Coordinates of C-alpha atoms in Angstrom, one line a residue:
X255 CA 60.1 241.5 -81.0
X256 CA 59.2 245.2 -81.4
X257 CA 58.7 247.6 -78.6
X258 CA 55.1 249.2 -77.3
X259 CA 53.0 250.7 -79.8
X260 CA 52.5 254.2 -80.0
X261 CA 49.3 256.1 -80.5
X262 CA 48.9 257.1 -84.0
X263 CA 50.6 260.0 -85.4
X264 CA 48.3 263.0 -85.1
X265 CA 47.5 265.1 -88.8
X266 CA 47.1 268.5 -87.6
X267 CA 45.2 271.0 -89.9
X268 CA 45.3 274.4 -89.8
X269 CA 42.1 275.3 -89.7
X270 CA 39.2 273.5 -88.2
X271 CA 36.6 274.2 -85.5
X272 CA 38.3 273.0 -82.3
X273 CA 34.7 274.0 -80.4
X274 CA 34.8 271.2 -77.5
X275 CA 32.4 269.0 -77.5
X276 CA 30.1 266.5 -75.1
X277 CA 29.9 262.6 -76.7
X278 CA 29.4 259.0 -75.2
X279 CA 32.4 256.9 -75.6
X280 CA 31.5 253.4 -77.2
X281 CA 34.7 251.7 -77.3
X282 CA 38.3 251.1 -76.7
X283 CA 40.5 251.0 -79.8
X284 CA 43.6 249.0 -80.1
X285 CA 46.1 252.3 -79.2
X286 CA 44.4 252.8 -76.4
X287 CA 41.9 256.1 -77.1
X288 CA 38.2 256.1 -76.6
X289 CA 36.0 255.4 -79.5
X290 CA 32.6 257.6 -80.3
X291 CA 30.4 258.5 -83.1
X292 CA 29.2 261.8 -83.9
X293 CA 25.6 262.0 -84.8
X294 CA 26.1 261.7 -88.9
X295 CA 28.2 258.2 -87.7
X296 CA 31.8 259.8 -88.4
X297 CA 33.8 257.9 -85.7
X298 CA 35.9 260.0 -83.4
X299 CA 38.8 258.7 -81.2
X300 CA 39.3 260.5 -78.1
X301 CA 42.6 260.2 -75.8
X302 CA 42.2 259.7 -72.3
X303 CA 38.5 258.5 -72.7
X304 CA 36.7 255.0 -71.6
X305 CA 33.8 253.0 -72.7
X306 CA 31.1 254.0 -71.1
X307 CA 31.9 257.7 -70.0
X308 CA 30.6 260.9 -71.0
X309 CA 33.1 263.2 -71.7
X310 CA 34.0 267.0 -72.9
X311 CA 36.5 267.0 -75.6
X312 CA 38.4 269.2 -77.7
X313 CA 39.0 267.8 -81.3
X314 CA 42.9 267.8 -82.6
X315 CA 42.8 266.5 -85.8
X316 CA 40.4 265.8 -88.6
X317 CA 40.2 262.9 -91.7
X318 CA 37.9 262.2 -94.0
X319 CA 37.6 258.9 -92.4
X320 CA 37.5 259.9 -88.8
X321 CA 38.4 262.4 -86.1
X322 CA 41.1 263.1 -83.1
X323 CA 40.3 264.5 -80.1
X324 CA 41.5 264.5 -76.1
X325 CA 39.3 264.6 -73.1
X326 CA 38.8 267.8 -71.1
X327 CA 36.3 266.7 -68.6
X328 CA 35.2 263.7 -67.7
X329 CA 31.3 264.3 -67.5
X330 CA 30.4 260.2 -66.7
X331 CA 33.1 258.5 -65.6
X332 CA 33.0 254.4 -65.7
X333 CA 33.7 252.3 -62.6
X334 CA 37.0 250.8 -64.3
X335 CA 38.6 254.4 -64.5
X336 CA 41.4 255.1 -61.7
X337 CA 43.6 257.5 -60.7
X338 CA 46.9 257.6 -63.0
X339 CA 49.9 257.4 -60.7
X340 CA 52.4 259.4 -63.1
X341 CA 51.7 262.9 -63.0
X342 CA 53.0 263.6 -66.6
X343 CA 49.8 261.0 -67.9
X344 CA 47.6 262.6 -70.9
X345 CA 51.0 264.3 -72.5
X346 CA 53.7 261.6 -72.6
X347 CA 53.3 258.7 -74.9
X348 CA 55.0 256.1 -72.8
X349 CA 52.1 254.7 -71.7
X350 CA 48.2 255.5 -72.7
X351 CA 46.5 252.9 -70.1
X352 CA 47.0 254.3 -67.0
X353 CA 43.4 255.2 -66.4
X354 CA 42.2 252.2 -66.6
X355 CA 42.3 249.6 -63.9
X356 CA 44.9 246.9 -64.5
X357 CA 43.2 243.9 -64.6
X358 CA 40.7 245.2 -66.9
X359 CA 43.7 246.8 -69.1
X360 CA 44.2 243.0 -70.0
X361 CA 41.1 242.0 -70.7
X362 CA 41.2 244.8 -73.4
X363 CA 44.0 243.4 -75.1
X364 CA 42.7 240.0 -74.8
X365 CA 39.7 241.3 -76.8
X366 CA 42.1 242.9 -79.0
X367 CA 44.0 239.5 -80.0
X368 CA 40.5 237.8 -80.1
X369 CA 38.8 240.2 -82.7
X370 CA 42.1 240.2 -84.9
X371 CA 42.1 236.4 -85.1
X372 CA 38.5 236.2 -85.9
X373 CA 38.5 239.4 -88.4
X374 CA 42.0 238.8 -90.2
X375 CA 43.1 235.3 -89.7
X376 CA 39.0 234.0 -89.8
X377 CA 40.5 231.8 -86.9
X378 CA 39.4 231.3 -83.2
X379 CA 41.3 229.4 -80.7
X380 CA 40.2 226.0 -78.9
X381 CA 40.4 227.4 -75.8
X382 CA 41.9 231.1 -74.6
X383 CA 44.9 231.0 -71.8
X384 CA 44.5 232.7 -68.6
X385 CA 46.6 236.1 -69.4
X386 CA 50.0 236.1 -68.0
X387 CA 51.2 239.1 -66.1
X388 CA 53.8 240.5 -63.9
X389 CA 55.4 243.6 -62.2
X390 CA 53.3 246.2 -63.3
X391 CA 55.4 249.6 -62.2
X392 CA 59.2 250.0 -62.5
X393 CA 59.4 247.1 -65.2
X394 CA 61.0 248.2 -68.5
X395 CA 64.8 247.5 -68.3
X396 CA 65.4 248.8 -71.9
X397 CA 64.4 251.6 -73.7
X398 CA 65.2 255.0 -75.2
X399 CA 65.0 258.7 -74.5
X400 CA 64.6 261.2 -76.7
X401 CA 66.7 264.5 -76.0
X402 CA 66.0 267.8 -77.3
X403 CA 67.1 271.3 -75.9
X404 CA 64.2 273.8 -76.2
X405 CA 65.9 277.1 -76.0
X406 CA 62.4 278.8 -76.0
X407 CA 61.9 277.3 -72.2
X408 CA 65.7 277.1 -71.9
X409 CA 66.1 273.6 -70.9
X410 CA 66.9 270.4 -72.3
X411 CA 63.9 267.7 -72.4
X412 CA 64.9 264.2 -71.6
X413 CA 61.5 262.1 -72.2
X414 CA 59.6 259.6 -74.2
X415 CA 57.5 261.2 -76.8
X416 CA 54.5 263.4 -76.4
X417 CA 51.0 262.1 -77.5
X418 CA 51.7 264.7 -80.2
X419 CA 54.9 263.0 -81.6
X420 CA 56.4 265.9 -82.6
X421 CA 57.5 267.1 -79.0
X422 CA 59.4 265.3 -76.4
X423 CA 57.8 265.0 -73.1
X424 CA 58.8 267.2 -70.2
X425 CA 59.7 264.5 -67.6
X426 CA 60.6 264.2 -64.0
X427 CA 60.2 260.7 -63.5
X428 CA 58.7 257.5 -65.0
X429 CA 57.0 254.6 -63.3
X430 CA 57.0 252.4 -65.6
X431 CA 61.0 252.0 -66.3
X432 CA 63.1 250.6 -63.5
X433 CA 63.2 253.0 -60.7
X434 CA 67.1 253.4 -60.6
X435 CA 66.4 255.1 -64.1
X436 CA 63.3 256.4 -64.0
X437 CA 63.5 258.1 -60.5
X438 CA 66.6 259.8 -62.0
X439 CA 65.2 261.3 -65.8
X440 CA 64.9 265.2 -64.1
X441 CA 68.9 264.3 -63.3
X442 CA 70.0 263.0 -66.5
X443 CA 68.2 266.0 -68.2
X444 CA 69.9 268.6 -66.0
X445 CA 72.8 267.0 -66.6
X446 CA 72.8 267.0 -70.8
X447 CA 71.3 270.7 -70.3
X448 CA 74.6 271.4 -68.6
X449 CA 76.7 270.0 -71.1
X450 CA 78.4 272.2 -74.3
X451 CA 76.9 269.4 -76.7
X452 CA 73.7 269.8 -75.4
X453 CA 72.2 270.7 -78.7
X454 CA 74.0 267.5 -80.5
X455 CA 72.6 264.7 -78.1
X456 CA 69.4 263.3 -80.0
X457 CA 68.6 260.2 -77.5
X458 CA 69.6 258.3 -74.7
X459 CA 69.1 254.6 -74.8
X460 CA 68.9 253.1 -71.6
X461 CA 69.6 249.1 -70.6
X462 CA 69.6 247.1 -67.2
X463 CA 71.1 244.0 -66.7
X464 CA 71.2 241.9 -63.2
X465 CA 74.2 243.5 -62.2
X466 CA 75.1 246.7 -64.3
X467 CA 73.1 249.6 -65.8
X468 CA 74.1 251.1 -69.2
X469 CA 73.2 254.8 -70.7
X470 CA 74.1 255.0 -74.0
X471 CA 74.6 258.8 -75.2
X472 CA 74.0 259.3 -79.1
X473 CA 76.2 262.7 -79.8
X474 CA 76.2 263.8 -83.5
X475 CA 79.3 265.9 -82.5
X476 CA 82.7 265.2 -80.9
X477 CA 82.5 265.6 -76.9
X478 CA 84.6 267.9 -74.9
X479 CA 86.8 266.9 -71.9
X480 CA 84.5 269.1 -69.6
X481 CA 82.0 267.0 -71.2
X482 CA 83.5 263.9 -70.9
X483 CA 84.4 264.5 -67.6
X484 CA 80.9 266.0 -66.6
X485 CA 79.3 262.5 -68.0
X486 CA 81.9 260.5 -66.4
X487 CA 81.0 262.0 -62.8
X488 CA 77.4 261.5 -63.3
X489 CA 78.0 258.1 -63.8
X490 CA 79.7 257.1 -61.2
X491 CA 77.4 259.4 -58.6
X492 CA 74.3 257.8 -60.4
X493 CA 75.6 253.8 -60.6
X494 CA 75.4 254.4 -64.0
X495 CA 78.1 253.2 -66.8
X496 CA 78.1 255.5 -69.6
X497 CA 78.3 254.6 -73.2
X498 CA 78.7 256.7 -76.0
X499 CA 77.7 256.8 -79.9
X500 CA 79.2 259.0 -82.2
X501 CA 78.1 257.5 -85.1
X502 CA 76.7 253.6 -85.9
X503 CA 76.0 250.6 -83.8
X504 CA 79.7 250.1 -84.4
X505 CA 80.9 253.2 -82.7
X506 CA 79.1 252.1 -79.0
X507 CA 82.2 252.0 -76.7
X508 CA 82.4 253.0 -73.1
X509 CA 82.9 256.7 -71.9
X510 CA 86.3 255.2 -69.5
X511 CA 87.1 252.3 -68.4
X512 CA 86.2 248.6 -69.3
X513 CA 82.7 247.5 -70.2
X514 CA 80.8 246.0 -67.4
X515 CA 79.3 242.7 -67.4
X516 CA 75.8 243.0 -68.7
X517 CA 73.7 240.2 -68.7
X518 CA 70.5 238.6 -66.8
X519 CA 69.9 235.1 -65.2
X520 CA 67.2 232.6 -65.9
X521 CA 67.2 230.7 -62.8
X522 CA 64.4 228.0 -63.7
X523 CA 66.8 226.9 -66.6
X524 CA 70.4 227.7 -64.8
X525 CA 71.1 230.1 -67.9
X526 CA 72.9 233.3 -68.2
X527 CA 72.7 235.3 -71.1
X528 CA 75.1 238.2 -71.9
X529 CA 74.1 241.1 -73.8
X530 CA 75.7 244.5 -74.9
X531 CA 74.1 248.0 -74.8
X532 CA 72.4 248.1 -77.8
X533 CA 71.4 244.3 -77.8
X534 CA 67.5 243.9 -78.4
X535 CA 66.2 242.1 -74.6
X536 CA 62.8 241.2 -73.5
X537 CA 61.6 244.7 -71.4
X538 CA 60.1 242.9 -68.3
X539 CA 62.5 240.0 -66.5
X540 CA 59.6 238.7 -64.7
X541 CA 57.2 238.4 -67.4
X542 CA 59.9 236.9 -69.2
X543 CA 60.9 234.2 -67.2
X544 CA 56.5 233.2 -66.9
X545 CA 56.5 233.7 -71.1
X546 CA 59.5 231.1 -71.9
X547 CA 58.2 228.9 -69.0
X548 CA 54.6 228.9 -70.9
X549 CA 56.3 228.5 -74.1
X550 CA 58.1 225.2 -73.1
X551 CA 55.0 224.0 -71.7
X552 CA 53.1 224.4 -74.6
X553 CA 56.1 223.0 -77.2
X554 CA 55.6 219.6 -75.0
X555 CA 59.2 219.0 -75.1
X556 CA 60.8 215.4 -75.3
X557 CA 64.4 214.4 -74.7
X558 CA 64.5 212.9 -78.3
X559 CA 63.3 216.4 -79.9
X560 CA 64.9 218.5 -82.4
X561 CA 63.4 222.1 -82.0
X562 CA 63.8 225.7 -84.5
X563 CA 63.5 228.3 -82.5
X564 CA 63.1 231.5 -85.6
X565 CA 64.0 234.7 -84.8
X566 CA 66.5 233.6 -81.6
X567 CA 67.7 236.6 -80.7
X568 CA 70.5 236.0 -78.0
X569 CA 68.9 232.9 -77.2
X570 CA 66.1 233.7 -74.6
X571 CA 64.3 230.6 -75.8
X572 CA 67.0 229.0 -77.4
X573 CA 69.3 227.9 -74.7
X574 CA 65.8 227.2 -72.1
X575 CA 64.9 224.6 -74.7
X576 CA 68.2 223.3 -74.9
X577 CA 68.3 222.1 -71.6
X578 CA 64.8 219.7 -72.4
X579 CA 65.9 218.2 -76.0
X580 CA 68.3 216.5 -77.8
X581 CA 69.0 219.7 -80.2
X582 CA 68.0 222.8 -80.9
X583 CA 68.5 225.4 -83.9
X584 CA 68.3 228.9 -83.5
X585 CA 68.2 231.5 -86.6
X586 CA 68.6 235.5 -86.3
X587 CA 69.0 238.2 -88.7
X588 CA 71.4 239.9 -86.8
X589 CA 74.7 238.8 -87.5
X590 CA 76.1 240.4 -83.6
X591 CA 73.1 238.9 -81.9
X592 CA 73.8 235.2 -83.4
X593 CA 77.4 235.8 -82.2
X594 CA 76.6 236.5 -78.7
X595 CA 74.0 233.5 -78.6
X596 CA 76.7 231.4 -79.8
X597 CA 78.7 232.9 -76.8
X598 CA 76.1 232.1 -74.7
X599 CA 75.7 228.6 -75.6
X600 CA 79.2 228.2 -75.0
X601 CA 79.3 229.8 -71.8
X602 CA 76.6 227.7 -69.9
X603 CA 77.8 224.7 -71.4
X604 CA 75.1 224.1 -74.1
X605 CA 76.9 221.9 -76.7
X606 CA 73.1 220.9 -78.4
X607 CA 72.7 224.6 -79.5
X608 CA 73.1 225.9 -83.2
X609 CA 73.0 229.4 -84.3
X610 CA 72.8 230.6 -87.9
X611 CA 72.5 233.8 -89.4
X612 CA 70.0 234.5 -92.0
X613 CA 67.6 237.0 -93.2
X614 CA 64.2 235.7 -92.6
X615 CA 62.2 237.8 -94.4
X616 CA 64.1 236.2 -97.8
X617 CA 63.9 233.2 -99.4
X618 CA 66.0 230.7 -97.2
X619 CA 65.3 227.4 -99.1
X620 CA 68.7 226.6 -100.0
X621 CA 69.9 226.9 -96.1
X622 CA 71.3 223.9 -94.5
X623 CA 69.8 224.7 -91.5
X624 CA 66.2 224.4 -93.4
X625 CA 66.6 221.0 -94.5
X626 CA 67.4 219.8 -91.3
X627 CA 64.2 217.9 -89.4
X628 CA 62.2 219.3 -86.7
X629 CA 59.6 217.9 -84.3
X630 CA 59.1 221.5 -82.9
X631 CA 58.7 224.9 -84.0
X632 CA 59.4 227.9 -82.3
X633 CA 59.0 231.6 -83.5
X634 CA 59.0 234.9 -81.8
X635 CA 58.9 237.5 -85.0
X636 CA 58.9 241.3 -84.8
X637 CA 56.0 243.1 -85.9
X638 CA 56.0 242.4 -89.4
X639 CA 55.1 238.3 -88.4
X640 CA 56.3 235.1 -89.7
X641 CA 54.8 234.9 -92.9
X642 CA 57.5 234.6 -95.5
X643 CA 59.6 231.9 -93.9
X644 CA 56.5 230.1 -93.1
X645 CA 55.6 229.8 -96.8
X646 CA 59.2 228.4 -97.4
X647 CA 59.4 226.2 -93.8
X648 CA 58.5 222.2 -94.7
X649 CA 56.3 221.8 -92.1
X650 CA 54.8 218.2 -92.8
X651 CA 57.2 216.3 -89.9
X652 CA 56.3 219.8 -87.2
X653 CA 53.6 218.6 -84.7
X654 CA 53.9 221.6 -83.0
X655 CA 54.3 225.4 -83.3
X656 CA 54.1 228.0 -80.6
X657 CA 54.1 231.5 -82.2
X658 CA 55.1 234.8 -79.8
X659 CA 53.8 237.6 -80.9
X660 CA 54.3 241.3 -80.4
X661 CA 51.7 242.5 -83.1
X662 CA 48.3 240.9 -83.2
X663 CA 47.5 241.9 -86.7
X664 CA 50.6 239.7 -88.1
X665 CA 49.8 237.1 -85.7
X666 CA 46.1 236.7 -87.1
X667 CA 47.1 236.5 -90.9
X668 CA 49.8 233.7 -90.1
X669 CA 47.4 231.8 -87.8
X670 CA 45.0 231.8 -90.9
X671 CA 48.0 230.8 -93.0
X672 CA 48.8 227.8 -91.0
X673 CA 44.7 226.8 -90.2
X674 CA 43.5 227.7 -93.8
X675 CA 46.5 226.4 -95.9
X676 CA 48.9 223.8 -93.8
X677 CA 46.5 222.2 -91.7
X678 CA 47.5 223.3 -88.5
X679 CA 44.3 224.0 -85.7
X680 CA 44.7 227.0 -83.3
X681 CA 44.9 224.7 -79.8
X682 CA 44.7 228.1 -77.9
X683 CA 45.9 231.4 -77.3
X684 CA 46.3 234.6 -75.2
X685 CA 47.5 237.5 -74.2
X686 CA 51.1 238.5 -72.1
X687 CA 51.1 241.9 -70.2
X688 CA 55.0 242.4 -71.2
X689 CA 54.2 246.1 -71.5
X690 CA 51.5 247.2 -68.4
X691 CA 50.0 250.6 -69.0
X692 CA 50.5 250.7 -72.6
X693 CA 48.0 249.7 -75.5
X694 CA 50.8 246.9 -76.9
X695 CA 49.4 243.5 -77.1
X696 CA 52.2 240.6 -76.5
X697 CA 50.6 237.1 -77.4
X698 CA 50.9 233.6 -77.4
X699 CA 49.5 230.7 -79.5
X700 CA 50.0 227.0 -80.1
X701 CA 49.3 225.1 -83.3
X702 CA 49.1 221.6 -83.8
X703 CA 48.6 219.2 -87.0

């Protein structure tokens, strides 16, 4: 699954009227902005505004179809407005909904899901599942900070992109990232600013396992011995293991010593998954466990079942499924993830889990795993969805499909295909708050013959 949606990139026009205007907000867009209408009916998307509010807004961009603006002042506030916790809210694009009460954020995301299902897929679920929620602060255990040396300010910025994605937000702290990292962003910026290579480090990726935290620095030129020593000292002082990435993913390596054990446990299924510093893992640990439990419950697994898990990654769903069925087959496009999934199965003593590497956006009809019979299907595709593989699969014997989605539009499209062309019904669907305070919509749906 992909990461959270970033607000639409602003199209900056050199000359247009930037006079502030007063307007009433009618709705909330899919990317967390207020939606209003000018007197001529033209739509305006306004960052920092909520439905029902009257705001003073400043135009930021203009196009033929709609305009964009930012809130200067809230003249009449919504009762659902709250004070954002983060001092960088309104500038940083890391999360755009901190001004909306948490219990209303998930309702807004549910509305986005249901509207997409109806508008794109022409389907509606028989039941709307209760939203799954978990930790709403300090939950993000994987992500990427952009890095930029700004000579005019005589400082190095480390953070997520600003709402205007041309710029890096000057973060001191981040309340959605795990606190071991989120409260040390300023220290990280100070470290990089003191390096000789500060103008040649474009990004720092972070990932946290149960027992270790890794920072991976991408550097475009070789590091001096002084820089390496400064990074090593910072890692020891702050409790991080520093990895370096001089070129492609295959060049990632620890700065010094042995690589630490990176893993997370799923105690309900007595499973531990090991991973590498740049691997994909679900960012919200608590929500991930709730999501797995719901998916397995919806699959209605029986001991004699054979289950197909597509886009399986490290085996996040595959290995818990293996605890409950005769056999499970996981398929994933990234060969490195497949190798680690196999190793995870072996490490957890699960001989009934098989894994195959395959590009699921390409024709797979001649592959051995495709010809095997299955009782259940689970999918957890990227933002692009699973339309290509669903068109190829022999679905006639698969009674239940559980679809985990990180993009409601592609889920809706694929739901329309399964219902209108393959004879399934959409039994239930619901949202899961994997990324609180962002506009990202994670959802799950059950299809049954």
